[in-house]
Tab-separated table of C-alpha atoms in Angstrom:
chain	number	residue	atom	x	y	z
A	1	UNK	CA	23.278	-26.384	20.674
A	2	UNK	CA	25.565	-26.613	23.571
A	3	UNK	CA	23.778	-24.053	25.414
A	4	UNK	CA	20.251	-25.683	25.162
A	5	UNK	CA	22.015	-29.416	26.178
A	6	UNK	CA	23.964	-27.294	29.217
A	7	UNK	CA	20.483	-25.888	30.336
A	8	UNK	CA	18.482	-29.327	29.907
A	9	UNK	CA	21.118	-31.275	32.244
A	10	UNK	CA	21.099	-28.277	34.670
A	11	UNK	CA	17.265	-28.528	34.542
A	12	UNK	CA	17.529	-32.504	35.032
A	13	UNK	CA	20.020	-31.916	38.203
A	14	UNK	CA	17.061	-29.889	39.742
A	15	UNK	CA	14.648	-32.905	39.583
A	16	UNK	CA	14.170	-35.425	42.372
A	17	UNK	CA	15.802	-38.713	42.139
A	18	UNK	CA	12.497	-40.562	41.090
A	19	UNK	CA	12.023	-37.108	38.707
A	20	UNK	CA	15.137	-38.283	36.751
A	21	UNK	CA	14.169	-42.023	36.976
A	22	UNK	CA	10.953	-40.958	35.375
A	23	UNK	CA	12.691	-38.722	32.916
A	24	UNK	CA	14.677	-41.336	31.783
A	25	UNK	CA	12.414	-44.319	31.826
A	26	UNK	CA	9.877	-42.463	29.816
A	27	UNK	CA	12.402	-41.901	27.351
A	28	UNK	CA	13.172	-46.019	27.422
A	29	UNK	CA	9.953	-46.780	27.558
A	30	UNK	CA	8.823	-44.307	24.115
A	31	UNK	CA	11.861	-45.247	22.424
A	32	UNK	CA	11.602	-49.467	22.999
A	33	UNK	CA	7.622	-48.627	21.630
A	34	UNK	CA	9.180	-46.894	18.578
A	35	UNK	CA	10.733	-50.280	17.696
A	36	UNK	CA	6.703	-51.757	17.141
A	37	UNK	CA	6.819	-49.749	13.732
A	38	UNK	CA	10.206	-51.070	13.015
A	39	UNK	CA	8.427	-54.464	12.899
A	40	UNK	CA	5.606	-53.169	11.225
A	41	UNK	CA	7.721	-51.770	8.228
A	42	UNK	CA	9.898	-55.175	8.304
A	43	UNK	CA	6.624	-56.980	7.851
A	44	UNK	CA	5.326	-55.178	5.121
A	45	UNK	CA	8.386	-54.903	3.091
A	46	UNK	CA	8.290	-58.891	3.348
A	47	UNK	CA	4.734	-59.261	2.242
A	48	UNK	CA	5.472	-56.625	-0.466
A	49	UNK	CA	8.333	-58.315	-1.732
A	50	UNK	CA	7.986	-60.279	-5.047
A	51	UNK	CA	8.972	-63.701	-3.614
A	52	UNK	CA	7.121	-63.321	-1.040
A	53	UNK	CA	3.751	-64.102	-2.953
A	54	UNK	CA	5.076	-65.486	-6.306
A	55	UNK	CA	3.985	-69.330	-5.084
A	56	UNK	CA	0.495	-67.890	-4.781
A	57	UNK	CA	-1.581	-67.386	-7.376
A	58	UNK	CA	-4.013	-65.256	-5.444
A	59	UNK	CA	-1.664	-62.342	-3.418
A	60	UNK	CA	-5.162	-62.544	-1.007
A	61	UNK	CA	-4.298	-65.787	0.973
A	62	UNK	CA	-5.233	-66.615	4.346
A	63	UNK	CA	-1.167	-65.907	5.351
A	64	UNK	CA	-0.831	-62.908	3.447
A	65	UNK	CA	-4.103	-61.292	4.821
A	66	UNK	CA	-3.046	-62.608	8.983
A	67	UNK	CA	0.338	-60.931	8.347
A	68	UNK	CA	-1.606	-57.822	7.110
A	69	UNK	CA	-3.350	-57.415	10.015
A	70	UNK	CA	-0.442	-57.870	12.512
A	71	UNK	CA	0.842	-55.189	10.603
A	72	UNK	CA	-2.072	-53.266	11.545
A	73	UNK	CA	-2.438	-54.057	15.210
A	74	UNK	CA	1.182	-53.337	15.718
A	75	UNK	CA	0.922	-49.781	14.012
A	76	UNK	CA	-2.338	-49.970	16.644
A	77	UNK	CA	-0.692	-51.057	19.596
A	78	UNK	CA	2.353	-48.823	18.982
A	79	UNK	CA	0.035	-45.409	19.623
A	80	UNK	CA	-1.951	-47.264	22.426
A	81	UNK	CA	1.167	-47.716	24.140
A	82	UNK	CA	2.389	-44.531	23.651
A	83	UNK	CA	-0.678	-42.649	24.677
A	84	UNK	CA	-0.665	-44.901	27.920
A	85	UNK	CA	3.338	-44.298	28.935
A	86	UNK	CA	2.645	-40.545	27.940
A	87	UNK	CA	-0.687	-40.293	30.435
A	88	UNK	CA	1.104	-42.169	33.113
A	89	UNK	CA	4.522	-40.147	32.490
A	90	UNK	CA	2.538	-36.802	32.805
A	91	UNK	CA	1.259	-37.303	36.065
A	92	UNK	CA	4.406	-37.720	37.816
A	93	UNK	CA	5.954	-34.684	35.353
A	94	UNK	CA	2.934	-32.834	37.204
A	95	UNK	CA	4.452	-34.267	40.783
A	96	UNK	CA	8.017	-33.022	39.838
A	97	UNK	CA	6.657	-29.111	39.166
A	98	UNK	CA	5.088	-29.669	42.167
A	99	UNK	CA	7.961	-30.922	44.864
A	100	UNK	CA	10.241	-28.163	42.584
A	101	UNK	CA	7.790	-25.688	43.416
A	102	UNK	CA	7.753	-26.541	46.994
A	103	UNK	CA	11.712	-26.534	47.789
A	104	UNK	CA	11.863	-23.349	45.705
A	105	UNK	CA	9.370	-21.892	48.773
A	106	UNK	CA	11.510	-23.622	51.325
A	107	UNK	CA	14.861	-21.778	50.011
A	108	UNK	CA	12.542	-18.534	50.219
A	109	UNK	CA	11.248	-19.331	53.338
A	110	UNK	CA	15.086	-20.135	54.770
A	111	UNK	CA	16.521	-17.177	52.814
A	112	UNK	CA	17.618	-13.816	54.276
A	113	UNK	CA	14.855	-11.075	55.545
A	114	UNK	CA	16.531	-8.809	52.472
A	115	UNK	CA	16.605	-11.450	50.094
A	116	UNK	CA	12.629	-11.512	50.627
A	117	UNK	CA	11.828	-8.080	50.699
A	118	UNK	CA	13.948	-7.558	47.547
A	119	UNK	CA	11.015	-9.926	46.188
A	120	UNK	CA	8.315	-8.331	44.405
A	121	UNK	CA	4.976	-10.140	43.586
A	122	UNK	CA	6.027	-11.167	39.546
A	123	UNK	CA	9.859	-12.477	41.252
A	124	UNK	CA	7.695	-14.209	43.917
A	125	UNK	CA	5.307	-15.859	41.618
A	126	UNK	CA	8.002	-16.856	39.206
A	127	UNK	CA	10.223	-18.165	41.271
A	128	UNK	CA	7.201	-21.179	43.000
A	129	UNK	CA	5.137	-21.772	39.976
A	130	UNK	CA	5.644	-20.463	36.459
A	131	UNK	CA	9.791	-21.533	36.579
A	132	UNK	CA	9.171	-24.774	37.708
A	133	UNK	CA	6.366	-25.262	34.901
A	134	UNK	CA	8.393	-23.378	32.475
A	135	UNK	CA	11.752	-26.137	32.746
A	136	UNK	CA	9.483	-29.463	32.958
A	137	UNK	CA	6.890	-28.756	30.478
A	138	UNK	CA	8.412	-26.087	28.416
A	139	UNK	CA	11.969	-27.497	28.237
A	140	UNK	CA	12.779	-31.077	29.994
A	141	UNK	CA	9.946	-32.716	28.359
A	142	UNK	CA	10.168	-31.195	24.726
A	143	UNK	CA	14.051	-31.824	24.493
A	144	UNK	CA	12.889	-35.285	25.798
A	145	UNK	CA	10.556	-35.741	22.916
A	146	UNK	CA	12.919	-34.363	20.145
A	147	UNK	CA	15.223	-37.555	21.125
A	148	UNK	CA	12.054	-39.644	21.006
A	149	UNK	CA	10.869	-38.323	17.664
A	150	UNK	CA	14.423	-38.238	16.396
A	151	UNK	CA	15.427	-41.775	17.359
A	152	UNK	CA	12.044	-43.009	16.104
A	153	UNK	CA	12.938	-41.534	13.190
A	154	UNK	CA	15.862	-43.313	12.487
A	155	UNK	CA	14.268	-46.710	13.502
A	156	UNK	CA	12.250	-45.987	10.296
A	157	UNK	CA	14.451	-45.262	7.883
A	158	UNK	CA	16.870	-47.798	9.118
A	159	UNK	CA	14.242	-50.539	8.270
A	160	UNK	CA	13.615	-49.092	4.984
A	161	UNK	CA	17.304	-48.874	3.876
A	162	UNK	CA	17.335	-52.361	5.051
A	163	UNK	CA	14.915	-53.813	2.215
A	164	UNK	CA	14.302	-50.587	0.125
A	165	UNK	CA	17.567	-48.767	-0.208
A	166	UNK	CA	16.458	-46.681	-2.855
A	167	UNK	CA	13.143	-45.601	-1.303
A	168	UNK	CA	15.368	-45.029	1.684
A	169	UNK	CA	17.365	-42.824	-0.013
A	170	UNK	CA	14.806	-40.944	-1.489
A	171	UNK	CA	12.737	-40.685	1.260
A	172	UNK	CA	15.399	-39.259	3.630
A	173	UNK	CA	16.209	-36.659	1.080
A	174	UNK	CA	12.403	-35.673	0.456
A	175	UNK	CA	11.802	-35.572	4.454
A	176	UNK	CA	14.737	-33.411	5.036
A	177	UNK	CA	14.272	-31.021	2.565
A	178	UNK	CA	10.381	-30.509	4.170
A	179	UNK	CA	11.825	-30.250	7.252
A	180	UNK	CA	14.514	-27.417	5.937
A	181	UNK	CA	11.677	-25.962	3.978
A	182	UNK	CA	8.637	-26.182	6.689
A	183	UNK	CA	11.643	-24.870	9.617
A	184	UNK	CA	12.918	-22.026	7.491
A	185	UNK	CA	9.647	-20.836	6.663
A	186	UNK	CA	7.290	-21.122	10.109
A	187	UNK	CA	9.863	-20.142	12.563
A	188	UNK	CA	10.745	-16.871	10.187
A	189	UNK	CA	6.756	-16.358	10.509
A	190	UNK	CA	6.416	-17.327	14.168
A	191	UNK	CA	9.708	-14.951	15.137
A	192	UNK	CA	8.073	-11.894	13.482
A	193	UNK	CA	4.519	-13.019	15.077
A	194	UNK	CA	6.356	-13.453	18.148
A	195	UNK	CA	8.301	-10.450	18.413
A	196	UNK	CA	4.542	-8.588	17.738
A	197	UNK	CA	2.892	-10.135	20.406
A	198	UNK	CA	5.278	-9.084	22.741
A	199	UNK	CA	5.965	-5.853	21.837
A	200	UNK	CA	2.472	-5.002	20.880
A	201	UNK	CA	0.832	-6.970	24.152
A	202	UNK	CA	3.373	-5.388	26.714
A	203	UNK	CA	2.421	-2.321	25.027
A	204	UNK	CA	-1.443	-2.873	25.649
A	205	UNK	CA	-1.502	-3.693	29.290
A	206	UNK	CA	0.843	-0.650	30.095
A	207	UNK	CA	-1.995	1.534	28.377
A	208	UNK	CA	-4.163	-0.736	30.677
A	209	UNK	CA	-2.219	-0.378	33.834
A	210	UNK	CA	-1.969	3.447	33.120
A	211	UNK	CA	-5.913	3.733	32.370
A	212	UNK	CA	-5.990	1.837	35.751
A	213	UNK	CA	-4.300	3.850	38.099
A	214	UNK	CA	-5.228	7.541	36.419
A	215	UNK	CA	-8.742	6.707	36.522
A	216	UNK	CA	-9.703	9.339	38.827
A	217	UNK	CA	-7.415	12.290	36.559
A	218	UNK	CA	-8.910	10.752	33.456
A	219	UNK	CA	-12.804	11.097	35.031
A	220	UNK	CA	-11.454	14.782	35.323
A	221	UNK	CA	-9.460	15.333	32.579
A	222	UNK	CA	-10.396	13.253	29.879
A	223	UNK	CA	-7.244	12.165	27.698
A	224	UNK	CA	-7.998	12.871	23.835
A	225	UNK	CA	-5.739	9.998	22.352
A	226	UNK	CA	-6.075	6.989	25.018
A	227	UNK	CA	-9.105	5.280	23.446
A	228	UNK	CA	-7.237	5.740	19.912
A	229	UNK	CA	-3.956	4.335	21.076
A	230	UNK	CA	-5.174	1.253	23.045
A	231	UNK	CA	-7.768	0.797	20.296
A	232	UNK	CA	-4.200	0.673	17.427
A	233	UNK	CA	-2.674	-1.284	19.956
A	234	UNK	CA	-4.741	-4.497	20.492
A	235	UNK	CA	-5.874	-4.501	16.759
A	236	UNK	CA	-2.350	-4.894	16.181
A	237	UNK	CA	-2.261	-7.529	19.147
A	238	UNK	CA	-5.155	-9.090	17.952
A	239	UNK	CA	-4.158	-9.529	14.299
A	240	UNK	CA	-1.000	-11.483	15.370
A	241	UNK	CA	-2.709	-13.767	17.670
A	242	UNK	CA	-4.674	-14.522	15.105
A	243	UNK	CA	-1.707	-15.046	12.959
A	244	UNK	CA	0.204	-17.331	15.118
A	245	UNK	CA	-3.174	-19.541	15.565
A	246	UNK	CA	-3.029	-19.644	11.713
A	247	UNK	CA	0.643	-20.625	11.609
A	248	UNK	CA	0.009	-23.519	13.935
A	249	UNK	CA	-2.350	-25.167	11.894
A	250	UNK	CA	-0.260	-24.997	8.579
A	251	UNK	CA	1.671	-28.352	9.460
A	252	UNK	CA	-1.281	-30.040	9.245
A	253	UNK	CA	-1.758	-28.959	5.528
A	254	UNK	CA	1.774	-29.143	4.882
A	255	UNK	CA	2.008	-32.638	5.810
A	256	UNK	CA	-1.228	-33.773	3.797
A	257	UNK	CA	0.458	-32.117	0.467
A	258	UNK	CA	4.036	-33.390	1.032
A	259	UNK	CA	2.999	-36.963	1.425
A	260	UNK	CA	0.952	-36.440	-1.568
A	261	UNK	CA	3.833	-35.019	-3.434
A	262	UNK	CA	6.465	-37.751	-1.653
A	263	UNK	CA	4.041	-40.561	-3.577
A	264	UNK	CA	4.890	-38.545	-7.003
A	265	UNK	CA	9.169	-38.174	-5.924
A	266	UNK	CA	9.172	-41.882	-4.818
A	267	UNK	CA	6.997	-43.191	-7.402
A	268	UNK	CA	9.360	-41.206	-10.266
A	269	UNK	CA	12.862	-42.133	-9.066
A	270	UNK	CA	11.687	-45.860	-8.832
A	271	UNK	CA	10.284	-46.125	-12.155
A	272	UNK	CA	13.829	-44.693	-13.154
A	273	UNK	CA	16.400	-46.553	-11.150
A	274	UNK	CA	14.595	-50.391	-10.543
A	275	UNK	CA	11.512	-50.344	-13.059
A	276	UNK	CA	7.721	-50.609	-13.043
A	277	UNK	CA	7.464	-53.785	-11.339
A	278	UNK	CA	9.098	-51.719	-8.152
A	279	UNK	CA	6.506	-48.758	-8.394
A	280	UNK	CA	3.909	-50.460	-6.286
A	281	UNK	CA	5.690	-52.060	-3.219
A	282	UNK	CA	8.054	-48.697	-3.011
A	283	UNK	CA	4.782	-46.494	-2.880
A	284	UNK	CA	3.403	-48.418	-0.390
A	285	UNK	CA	6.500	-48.900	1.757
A	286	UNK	CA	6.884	-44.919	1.497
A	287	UNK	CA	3.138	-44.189	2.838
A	288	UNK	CA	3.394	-46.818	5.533
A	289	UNK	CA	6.806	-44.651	6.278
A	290	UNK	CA	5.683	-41.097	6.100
A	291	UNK	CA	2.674	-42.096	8.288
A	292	UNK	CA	5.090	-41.422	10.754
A	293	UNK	CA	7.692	-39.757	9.159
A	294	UNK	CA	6.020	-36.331	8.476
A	295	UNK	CA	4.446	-36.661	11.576
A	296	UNK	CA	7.515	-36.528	13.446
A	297	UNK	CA	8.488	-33.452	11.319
A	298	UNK	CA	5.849	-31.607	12.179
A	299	UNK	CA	6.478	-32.496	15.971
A	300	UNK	CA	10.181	-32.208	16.078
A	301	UNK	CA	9.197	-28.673	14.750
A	302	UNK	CA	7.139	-27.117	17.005
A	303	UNK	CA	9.188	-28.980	20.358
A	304	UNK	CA	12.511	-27.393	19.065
A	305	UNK	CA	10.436	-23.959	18.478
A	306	UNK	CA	8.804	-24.269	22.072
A	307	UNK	CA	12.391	-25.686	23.629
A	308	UNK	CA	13.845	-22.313	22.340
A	309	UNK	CA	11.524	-20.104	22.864
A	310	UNK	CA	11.679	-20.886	26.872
């Protein structure tokens, strides 16, 4: 951990001074939108509670169904906001791997005549585009969004303990253990995909590059196992590409079944601990919840997986 948080402020150091007042207000700006379903949930915990309807004989007034769609536009306005200080946010990211790129090719330019020839084409390439992309996108902005997710995160369940300590409780158990369950099993998967791709890709294009630059021998003498071997090799390659593709998608149906199954845990432990009367509102304070919840999960995942894998 304190490698990856020595790395990130090293990477934010490299940034232009409006890069790391972008970095930073971004982070602000996602984090004060976060608070928007904090409201939400404190809404609809009121309007669930018991007390909160009991002088109305019909739960459908005119109040009650005003508050309930507040509730809604501020779920609403909480991912039109976000989408809008993500778009804006990503075009001056773009502008920082841009003005990086450039004063890397300055400190080229101004370095020794050995320094450069030392260069070859890959160091050359590295060094002006794919580094710069590689900290900003790959890095500065994922660690950026685990803090998002994570603070967001506790926004929620902070409101929740607030009104429904129980379904609080619960929740945060029932999230975590997903989370232990969904990390310990995709990034064992993606690892081993990983590790194929690599090994069986770099394996490929040397077969390529070697097919390439024999071309002439192998007109003359034709080579009895290339076709074989290349042909092993990218089946192999193939197969894991299609792998990892398949991997990626299984959040999606992971998060569809646990929120299913959270409706069963949450549902159960409040019919134990507080009674039937407390089934309803705790259900529907837990969906409104892991809306986001698993979500965030699913996002935190894959940012720390493509944090550590640059």
């Amino acid at each position: 951990m304190r490698e990856y948080i020595s790395i990130a402020q090293q990477g934010i150091r490299q940034l232009s001074q409006r890069g790391r007042r972008v970095l930073f207000l971004y982070l602000a700006s996602m984090i004060a939108i976060a608070g928007l379903d904090g409201i939400a949930l404190f809404l609809l915990s009121k309007l669930l509670t018991p007390g909160f309807t009991s002088g109305n004989s019909n739960p459908a007034t005119d109040s009650n169904l005003k508050l309930l769609v507040v509730i809604l536009g501020l779920f609403v306005l909480r991912s039109a906001l976000s989408t809008l200080v993500g778009w804006v946010s990503v075009k001056e990211f773009a502008q920082q791997e841009v003005e990086l790129g450039q004063r890397r090719m300055e400190s080229i330019h101004a370095a020794p005549l050995e320094t450069r020839l030392a260069l070859n084409e890959s160091d050359f390439f590295t060094a002006v585009d794919r580094a710069p992309t590689t900290l900003i996108n790959g890095y500065l902005i994922p660690v950026a969004n685990i803090c998002i997710e994570f603070i967001t995160g506790l926004v929620i369940i902070g409101v929740v303990l607030a009104f429904q300590p129980l379904t609080a409780i619960v929740a945060l158990t029932y999230f975590a253990l997903v989370a232990i369950v969904q990390h310990r099993f995709l990034s064992a998967s993606q690892g081993r995909t990983g590790q194929t791709i690599l090994k069986n890709g770099n394996a490929t294009y040397e077969l390529l590059a070697d097919y390439y630059h024999m071309n002439k021998l192998l007109q003359v003498n034709e080579s009895k196992t290339f076709d074989s071997s290349l042909k092993i090799q990218r089946a192999e390659f193939a197969r894991a590409r299609a792998i990892q593709g398949f991997t990626t998608s299984l959040p999606r149906y992971f998060m569809e079944s646990s929120l299913a199954l959270g409706f069963l845990v949450v549902a159960g432990a409040t019919w134990l601990f507080l009674g039937e009367a407390e089934v309803v509102p705790a259900v529907a304070i837990f969906a409104a919840a892991g809306f986001r919840m698993l979500p965030i999960v699913n996002r935190m995942q894959g940012l720390a997986l493509s944090a550590i894998g640059c």
